[in-house]
Short mmCIF file of C-alpha atoms and ligand atoms in Angstrom, two decimals:
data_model
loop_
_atom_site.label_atom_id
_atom_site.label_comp_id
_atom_site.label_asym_id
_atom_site.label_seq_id
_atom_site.Cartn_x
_atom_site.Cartn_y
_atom_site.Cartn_z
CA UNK A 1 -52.55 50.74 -47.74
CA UNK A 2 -54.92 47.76 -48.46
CA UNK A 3 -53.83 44.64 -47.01
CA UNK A 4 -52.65 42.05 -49.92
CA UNK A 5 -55.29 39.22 -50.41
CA UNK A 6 -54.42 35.98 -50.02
CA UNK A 7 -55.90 32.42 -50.89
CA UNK A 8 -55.53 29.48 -49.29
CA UNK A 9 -56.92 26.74 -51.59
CA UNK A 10 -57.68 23.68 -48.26
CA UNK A 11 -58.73 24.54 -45.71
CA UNK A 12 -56.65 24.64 -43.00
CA UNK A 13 -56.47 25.34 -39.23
CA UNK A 14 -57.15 28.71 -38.36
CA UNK A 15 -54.18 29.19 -35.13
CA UNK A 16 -51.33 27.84 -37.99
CA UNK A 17 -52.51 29.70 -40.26
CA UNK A 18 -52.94 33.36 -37.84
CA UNK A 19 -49.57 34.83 -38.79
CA UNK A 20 -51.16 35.53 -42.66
CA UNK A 21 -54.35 37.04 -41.24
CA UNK A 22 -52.42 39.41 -39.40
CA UNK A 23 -50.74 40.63 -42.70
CA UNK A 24 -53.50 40.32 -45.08
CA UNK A 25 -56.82 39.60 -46.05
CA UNK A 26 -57.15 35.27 -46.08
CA UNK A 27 -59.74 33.53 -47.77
CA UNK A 28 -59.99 29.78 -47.62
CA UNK A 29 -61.68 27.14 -49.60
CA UNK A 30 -63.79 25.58 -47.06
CA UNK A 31 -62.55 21.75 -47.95
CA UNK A 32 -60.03 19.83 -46.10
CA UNK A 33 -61.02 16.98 -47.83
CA UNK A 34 -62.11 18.38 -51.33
CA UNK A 35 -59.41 20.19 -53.89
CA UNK A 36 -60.27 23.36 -54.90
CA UNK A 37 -62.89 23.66 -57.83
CA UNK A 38 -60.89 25.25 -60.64
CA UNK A 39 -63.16 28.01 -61.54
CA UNK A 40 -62.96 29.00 -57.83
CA UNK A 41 -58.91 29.20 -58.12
CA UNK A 42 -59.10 30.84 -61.50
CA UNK A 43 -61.57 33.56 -59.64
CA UNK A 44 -59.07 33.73 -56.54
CA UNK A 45 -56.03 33.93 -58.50
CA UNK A 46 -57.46 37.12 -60.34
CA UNK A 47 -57.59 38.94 -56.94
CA UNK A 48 -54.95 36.97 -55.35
CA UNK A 49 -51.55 38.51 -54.18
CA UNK A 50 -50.21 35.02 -52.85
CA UNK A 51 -51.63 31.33 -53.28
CA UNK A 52 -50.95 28.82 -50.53
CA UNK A 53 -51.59 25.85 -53.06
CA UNK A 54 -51.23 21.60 -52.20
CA UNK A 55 -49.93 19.15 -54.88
CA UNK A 56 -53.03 18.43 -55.98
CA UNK A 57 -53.84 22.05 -57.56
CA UNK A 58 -52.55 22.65 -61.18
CA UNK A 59 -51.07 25.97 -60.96
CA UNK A 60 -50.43 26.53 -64.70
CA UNK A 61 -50.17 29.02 -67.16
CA UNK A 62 -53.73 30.26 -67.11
CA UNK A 63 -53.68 30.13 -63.29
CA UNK A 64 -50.76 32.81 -63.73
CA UNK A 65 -52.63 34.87 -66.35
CA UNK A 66 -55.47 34.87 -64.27
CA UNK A 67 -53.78 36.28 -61.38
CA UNK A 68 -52.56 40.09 -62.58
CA UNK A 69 -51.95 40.62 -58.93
CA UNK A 70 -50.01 37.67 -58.25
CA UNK A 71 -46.53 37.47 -56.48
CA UNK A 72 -46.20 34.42 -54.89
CA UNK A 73 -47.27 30.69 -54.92
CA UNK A 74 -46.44 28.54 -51.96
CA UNK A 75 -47.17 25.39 -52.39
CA UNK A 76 -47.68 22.91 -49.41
CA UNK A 77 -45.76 20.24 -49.97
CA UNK A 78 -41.66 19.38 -51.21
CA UNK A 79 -42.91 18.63 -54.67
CA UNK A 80 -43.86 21.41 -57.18
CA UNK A 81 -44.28 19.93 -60.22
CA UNK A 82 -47.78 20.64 -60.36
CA UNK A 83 -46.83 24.25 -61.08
CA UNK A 84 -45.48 25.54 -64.52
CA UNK A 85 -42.38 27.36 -62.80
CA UNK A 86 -40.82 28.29 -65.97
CA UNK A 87 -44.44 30.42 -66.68
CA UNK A 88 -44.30 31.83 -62.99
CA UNK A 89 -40.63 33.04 -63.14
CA UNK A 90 -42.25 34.74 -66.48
CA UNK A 91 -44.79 36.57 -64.79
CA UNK A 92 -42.66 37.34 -62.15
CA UNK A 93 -44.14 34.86 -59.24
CA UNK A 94 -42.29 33.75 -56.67
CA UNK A 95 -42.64 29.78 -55.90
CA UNK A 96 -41.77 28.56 -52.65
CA UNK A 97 -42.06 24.88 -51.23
CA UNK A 98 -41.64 23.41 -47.91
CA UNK A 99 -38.70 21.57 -47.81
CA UNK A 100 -36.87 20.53 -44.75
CA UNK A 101 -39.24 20.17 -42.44
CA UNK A 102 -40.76 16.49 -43.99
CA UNK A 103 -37.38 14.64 -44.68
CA UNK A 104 -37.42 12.48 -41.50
CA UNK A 105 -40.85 11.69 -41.66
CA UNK A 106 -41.35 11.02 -45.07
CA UNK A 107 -38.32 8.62 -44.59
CA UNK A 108 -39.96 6.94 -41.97
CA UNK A 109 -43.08 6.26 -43.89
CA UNK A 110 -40.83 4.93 -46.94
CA UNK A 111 -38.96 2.88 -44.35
CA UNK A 112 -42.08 1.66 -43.16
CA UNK A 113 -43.82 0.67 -46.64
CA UNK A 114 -40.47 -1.31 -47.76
CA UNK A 115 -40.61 -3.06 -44.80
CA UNK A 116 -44.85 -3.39 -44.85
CA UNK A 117 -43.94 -4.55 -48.75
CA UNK A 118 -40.92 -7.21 -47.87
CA UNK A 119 -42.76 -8.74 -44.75
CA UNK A 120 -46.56 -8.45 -46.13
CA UNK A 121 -47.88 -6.47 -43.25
CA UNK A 122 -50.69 -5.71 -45.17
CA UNK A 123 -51.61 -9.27 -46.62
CA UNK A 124 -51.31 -10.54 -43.19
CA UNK A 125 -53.52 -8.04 -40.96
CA UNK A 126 -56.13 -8.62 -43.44
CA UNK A 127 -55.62 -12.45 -43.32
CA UNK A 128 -56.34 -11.89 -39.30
CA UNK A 129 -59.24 -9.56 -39.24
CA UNK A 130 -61.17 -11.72 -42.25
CA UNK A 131 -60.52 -14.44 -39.24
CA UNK A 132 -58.56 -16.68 -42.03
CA UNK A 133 -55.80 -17.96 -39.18
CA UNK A 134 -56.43 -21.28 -38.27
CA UNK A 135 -53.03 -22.47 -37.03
CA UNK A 136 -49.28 -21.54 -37.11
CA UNK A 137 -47.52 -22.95 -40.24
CA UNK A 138 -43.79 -22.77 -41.12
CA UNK A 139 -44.44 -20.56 -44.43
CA UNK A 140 -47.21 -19.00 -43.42
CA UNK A 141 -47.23 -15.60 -44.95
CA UNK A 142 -43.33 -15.24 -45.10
CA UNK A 143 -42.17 -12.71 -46.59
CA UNK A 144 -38.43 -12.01 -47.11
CA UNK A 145 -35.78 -10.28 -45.25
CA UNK A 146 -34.86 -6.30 -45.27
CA UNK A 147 -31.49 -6.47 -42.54
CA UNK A 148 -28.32 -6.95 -44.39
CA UNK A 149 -30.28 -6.75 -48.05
CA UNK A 150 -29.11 -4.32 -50.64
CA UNK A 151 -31.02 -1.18 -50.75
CA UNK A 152 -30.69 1.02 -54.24
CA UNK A 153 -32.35 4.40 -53.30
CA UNK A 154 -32.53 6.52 -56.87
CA UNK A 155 -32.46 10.01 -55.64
CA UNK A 156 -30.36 10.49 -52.78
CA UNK A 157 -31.56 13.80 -51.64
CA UNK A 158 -32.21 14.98 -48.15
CA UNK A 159 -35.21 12.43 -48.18
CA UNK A 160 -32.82 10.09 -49.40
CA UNK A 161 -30.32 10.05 -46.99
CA UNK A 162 -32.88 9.65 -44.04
CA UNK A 163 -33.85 6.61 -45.81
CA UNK A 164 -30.33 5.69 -46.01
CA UNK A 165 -29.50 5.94 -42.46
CA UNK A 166 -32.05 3.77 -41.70
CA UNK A 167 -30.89 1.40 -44.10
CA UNK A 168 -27.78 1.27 -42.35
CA UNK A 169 -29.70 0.94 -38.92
CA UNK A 170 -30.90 -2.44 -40.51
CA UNK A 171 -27.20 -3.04 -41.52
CA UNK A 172 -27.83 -3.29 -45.18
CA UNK A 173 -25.91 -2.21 -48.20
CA UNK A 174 -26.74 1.09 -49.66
CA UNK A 175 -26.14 1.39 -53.54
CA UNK A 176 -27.74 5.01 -54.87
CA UNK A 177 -28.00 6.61 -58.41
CA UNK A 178 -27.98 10.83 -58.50
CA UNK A 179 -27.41 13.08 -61.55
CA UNK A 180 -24.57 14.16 -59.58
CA UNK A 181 -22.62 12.02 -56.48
CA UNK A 182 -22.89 13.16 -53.36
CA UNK A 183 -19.22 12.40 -51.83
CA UNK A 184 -20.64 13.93 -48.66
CA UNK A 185 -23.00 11.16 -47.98
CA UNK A 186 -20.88 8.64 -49.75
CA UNK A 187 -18.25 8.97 -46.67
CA UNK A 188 -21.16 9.54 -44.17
CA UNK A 189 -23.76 6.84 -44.96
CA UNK A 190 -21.26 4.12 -46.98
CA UNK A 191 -23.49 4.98 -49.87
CA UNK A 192 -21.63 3.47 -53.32
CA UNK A 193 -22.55 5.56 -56.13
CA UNK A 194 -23.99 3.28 -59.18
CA UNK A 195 -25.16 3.83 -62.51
CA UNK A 196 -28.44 3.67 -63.12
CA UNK A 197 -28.73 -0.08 -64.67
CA UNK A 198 -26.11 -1.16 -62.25
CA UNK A 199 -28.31 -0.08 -59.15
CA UNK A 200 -31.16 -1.74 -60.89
CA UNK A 201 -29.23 -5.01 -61.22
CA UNK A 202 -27.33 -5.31 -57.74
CA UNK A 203 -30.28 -4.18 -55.32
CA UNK A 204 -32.73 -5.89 -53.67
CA UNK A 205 -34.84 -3.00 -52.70
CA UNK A 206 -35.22 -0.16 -55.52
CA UNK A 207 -36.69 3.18 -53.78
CA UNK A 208 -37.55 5.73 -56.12
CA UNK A 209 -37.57 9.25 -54.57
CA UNK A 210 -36.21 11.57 -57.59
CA UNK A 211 -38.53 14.43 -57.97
CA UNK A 212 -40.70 14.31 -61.38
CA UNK A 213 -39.10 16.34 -63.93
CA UNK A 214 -39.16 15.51 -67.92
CA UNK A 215 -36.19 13.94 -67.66
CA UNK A 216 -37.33 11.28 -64.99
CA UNK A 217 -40.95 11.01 -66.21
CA UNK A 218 -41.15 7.15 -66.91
CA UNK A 219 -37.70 6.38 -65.72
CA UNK A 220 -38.97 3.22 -64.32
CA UNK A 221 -40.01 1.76 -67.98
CA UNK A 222 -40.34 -2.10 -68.69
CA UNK A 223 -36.64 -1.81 -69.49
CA UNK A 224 -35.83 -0.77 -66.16
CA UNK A 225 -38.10 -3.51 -64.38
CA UNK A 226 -36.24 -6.05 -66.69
CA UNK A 227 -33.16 -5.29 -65.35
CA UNK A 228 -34.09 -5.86 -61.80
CA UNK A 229 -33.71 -8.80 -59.78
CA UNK A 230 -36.90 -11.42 -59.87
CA UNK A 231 -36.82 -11.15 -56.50
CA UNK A 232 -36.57 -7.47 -56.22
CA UNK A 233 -39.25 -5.24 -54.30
CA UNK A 234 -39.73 -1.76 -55.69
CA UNK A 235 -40.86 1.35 -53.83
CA UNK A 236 -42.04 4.42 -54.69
CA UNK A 237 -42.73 7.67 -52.53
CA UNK A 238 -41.99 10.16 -55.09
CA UNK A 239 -44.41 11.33 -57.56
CA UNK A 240 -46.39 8.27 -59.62
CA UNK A 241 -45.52 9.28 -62.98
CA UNK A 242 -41.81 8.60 -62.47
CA UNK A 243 -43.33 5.17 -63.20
CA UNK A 244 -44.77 3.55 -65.93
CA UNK A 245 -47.79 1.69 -64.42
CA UNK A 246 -48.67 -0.43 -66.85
CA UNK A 247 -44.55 -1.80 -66.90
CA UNK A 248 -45.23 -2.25 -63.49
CA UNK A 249 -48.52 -3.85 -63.57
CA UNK A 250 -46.77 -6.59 -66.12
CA UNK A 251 -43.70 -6.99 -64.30
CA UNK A 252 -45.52 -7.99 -61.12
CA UNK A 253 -48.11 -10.16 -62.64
CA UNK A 254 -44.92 -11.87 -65.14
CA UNK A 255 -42.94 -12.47 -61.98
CA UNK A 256 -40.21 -10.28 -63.03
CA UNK A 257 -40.33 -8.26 -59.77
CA UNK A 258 -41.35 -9.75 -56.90
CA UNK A 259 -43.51 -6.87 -55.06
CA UNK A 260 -44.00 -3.33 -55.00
CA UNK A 261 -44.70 -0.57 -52.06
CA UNK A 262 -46.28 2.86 -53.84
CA UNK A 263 -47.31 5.79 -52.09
CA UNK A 264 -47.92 7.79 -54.77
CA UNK A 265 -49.68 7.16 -58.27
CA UNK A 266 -49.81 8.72 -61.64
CA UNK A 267 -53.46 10.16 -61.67
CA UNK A 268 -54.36 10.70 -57.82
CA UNK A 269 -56.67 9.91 -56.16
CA UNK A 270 -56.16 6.39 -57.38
CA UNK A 271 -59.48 4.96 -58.92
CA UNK A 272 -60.23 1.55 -57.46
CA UNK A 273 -60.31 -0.76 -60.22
CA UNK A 274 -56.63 0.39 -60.95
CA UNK A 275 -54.74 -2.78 -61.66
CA UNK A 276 -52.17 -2.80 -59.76
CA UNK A 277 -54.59 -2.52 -56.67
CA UNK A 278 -56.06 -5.88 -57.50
CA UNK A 279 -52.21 -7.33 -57.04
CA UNK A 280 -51.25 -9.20 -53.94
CA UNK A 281 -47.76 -8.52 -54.32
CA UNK A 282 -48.71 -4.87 -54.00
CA UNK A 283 -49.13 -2.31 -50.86
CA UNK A 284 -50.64 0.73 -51.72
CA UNK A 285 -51.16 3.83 -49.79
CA UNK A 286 -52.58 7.38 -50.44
CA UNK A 287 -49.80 9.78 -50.72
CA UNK A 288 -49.24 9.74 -47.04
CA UNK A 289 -45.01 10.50 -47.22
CA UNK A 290 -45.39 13.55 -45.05
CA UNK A 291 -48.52 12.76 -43.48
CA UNK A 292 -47.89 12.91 -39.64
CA UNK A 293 -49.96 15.83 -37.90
CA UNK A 294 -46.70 17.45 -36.41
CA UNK A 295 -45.15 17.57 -39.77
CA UNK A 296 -47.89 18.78 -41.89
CA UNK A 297 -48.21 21.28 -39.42
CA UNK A 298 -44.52 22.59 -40.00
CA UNK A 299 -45.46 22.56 -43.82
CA UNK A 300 -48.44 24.89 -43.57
CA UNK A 301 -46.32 27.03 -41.12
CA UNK A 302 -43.41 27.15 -43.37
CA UNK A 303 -46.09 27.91 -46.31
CA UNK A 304 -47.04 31.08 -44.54
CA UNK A 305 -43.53 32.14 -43.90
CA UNK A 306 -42.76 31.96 -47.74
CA UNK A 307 -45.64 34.24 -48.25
CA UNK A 308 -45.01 36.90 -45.68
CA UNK A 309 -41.38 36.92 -47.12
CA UNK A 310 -42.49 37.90 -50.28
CA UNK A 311 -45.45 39.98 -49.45
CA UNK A 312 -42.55 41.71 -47.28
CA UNK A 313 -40.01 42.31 -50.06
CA UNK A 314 -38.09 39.80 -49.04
CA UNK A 315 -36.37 36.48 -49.82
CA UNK A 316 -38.35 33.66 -49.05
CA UNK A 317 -36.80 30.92 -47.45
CA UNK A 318 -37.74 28.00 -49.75
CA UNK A 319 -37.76 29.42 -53.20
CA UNK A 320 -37.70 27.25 -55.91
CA UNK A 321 -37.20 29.76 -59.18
CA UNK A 322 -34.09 31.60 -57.62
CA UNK A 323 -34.28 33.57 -61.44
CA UNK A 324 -37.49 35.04 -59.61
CA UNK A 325 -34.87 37.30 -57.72
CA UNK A 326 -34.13 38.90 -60.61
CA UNK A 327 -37.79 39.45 -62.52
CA UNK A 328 -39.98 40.29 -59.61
CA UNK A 329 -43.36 41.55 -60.18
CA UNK A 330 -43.76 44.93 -58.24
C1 LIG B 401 -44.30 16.43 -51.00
O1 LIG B 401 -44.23 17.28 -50.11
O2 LIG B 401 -43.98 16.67 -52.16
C2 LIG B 401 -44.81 15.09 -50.60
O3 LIG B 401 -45.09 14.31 -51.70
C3 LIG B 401 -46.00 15.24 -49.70
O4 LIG B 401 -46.31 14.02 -49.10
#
């Protein structure tokens, strides 16, 4: 029997990625640093039995009518919404994410932004290096204080909760907004389950980590930056477009907010004369949530363990479109 073809659309290291050559026939995009030209996917995809695919790569419905062959798409990351699931589960693909394996250290990178944000790490190591410090003042560069703050995470999934126990590690208050409570992590964490507003009004720190679905697509409007405290910091590691930039933007610059920590934007890679890079008030980083070399590795290894599931027959571990179960292509 020929051995099912596979595309991987980075490129990615060759020992992590071994156990799909032993199953099939891998072909990788040569790029670690470039996406994948879209007339090269469309090409892959027609011969393609599985796609390992990053965020970045817009699997959508001509991706899936492209690829006749097609079974399953795993995508590298937590995230899918750069993939038309609905249109997969049609054509009878599998999707399959990495979950799991990034929670802790995409916590610890939010951890570390909201506290780079509140105490203007940023500001401050490029105040030394431009060799600005001339003496030790009283206010110099002070920021303001995380430990005992309120923290209002909106989203309190698995990601969530790591956030939240660090939270409580810096003994603060932890206020958190979900479609559904979680009386699990209520009793665990202390976590007080607030509507949305409320959260808005009461913290001090507003993390945004709900996935981006239509429903939360510009949940943080001007309406919701209104309702925060002046003094407020906001931080986002989820997907940019949960935001509405230019809301942002204007609540910064009007003072209504008083800083912002995003890791993620709504068009990425962010151009540089983006406003809200020219703010101050702002620390901005390139979609680095899960961006440690032991846990990327995990992702791409989990990646090729959804695929050999399905090019197997069998369940993958991290499926997203659990309908897929019941309209799998042959
Ligand atoms: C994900 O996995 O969705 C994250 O955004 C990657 O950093």
């Amino acid at each position: 029997m020929e051995k099912p073809y596979i595309f991987i659309t980075r490129k990615l290291p060759e020992e992590v990625i071994a156990p799909l050559t032993e199953i099939g026939q891998v072909t990788m995009w040569p790029h670690e640093d470039v996406p994948v030209a879209r007339e090269v996917l469309l090409a892959e995809a027609k011969k393609a039995d599985a796609l390992l695919t990053m965020l970045s790569d817009c699997i959508d419905r001509e991706v899936m009518e492209a690829g006749t062959n097609l079974k399953v798409v795993a995508n590298m990351a937590v995230g899918f919404d750069n993939i038309d699931v609905p249109v997969a589960t049609e054509y009878g693909v599998a999707v399959c994410n990495t979950p799991d394996v990034l929670n802790n250290t995409t916590a610890d990178l939010t951890f570390a932004l909201l506290l780079a944000t509140a105490r203007r790490l940023v500001e401050a190591a490029e105040y030394m290096k431009a060799g600005e410090w001339k003496s030790w003042s009283p206010f110099l560069l002070a920021g303001t204080d995380v430990h005992h703050k309120t923290i209002g995470i909106v989203g309190l999934g698995k990601i969530g909760q790591a956030v939240a126990k660090r939270a409580k590690g810096f003994e603060m208050s932890i206020l958190y907004h979900n479609r559904t409570r979680n009386e699990e992590a209520e009793r665990q964490l202390g976590a007080v389950y607030c509507t949305f507003p409320e959260l808005l009004q009461a913290s001090d720190f507003v993390v945004c980590l709900t996935p981006l679905t239509a429903e939360t697509r510009h949940l943080f409007n001007r309406q919701a930056f209104q309702l925060m405290k002046r003094s407020a910091i906001f931080i986002n590691a989820s997907r940019g477009a949960v935001v509405d930039e230019e809301a942002l933007y204007e609540a910064l610059v009007n003072g209504e907010i008083a800083g912002a920590g995003l890791d993620v934007f709504a068009e990425e890679p962010v151009d540089p004369s983006h406003p809200l890079l020219s703010l101050k008030n702002v620390v901005a980083l390139p979609h680095i949530g899960s961006a440690s070399k032991e846990t990327r590795v995990k992702m791409m290894e989990r990646s090729c363990r959804n695929i050999i599931a399905v090019l197997k027959g069998e369940t993958p571990e991290a499926l997203v479109n659990t309908e897929w179960l019941q309209h799998k292509r042959a």
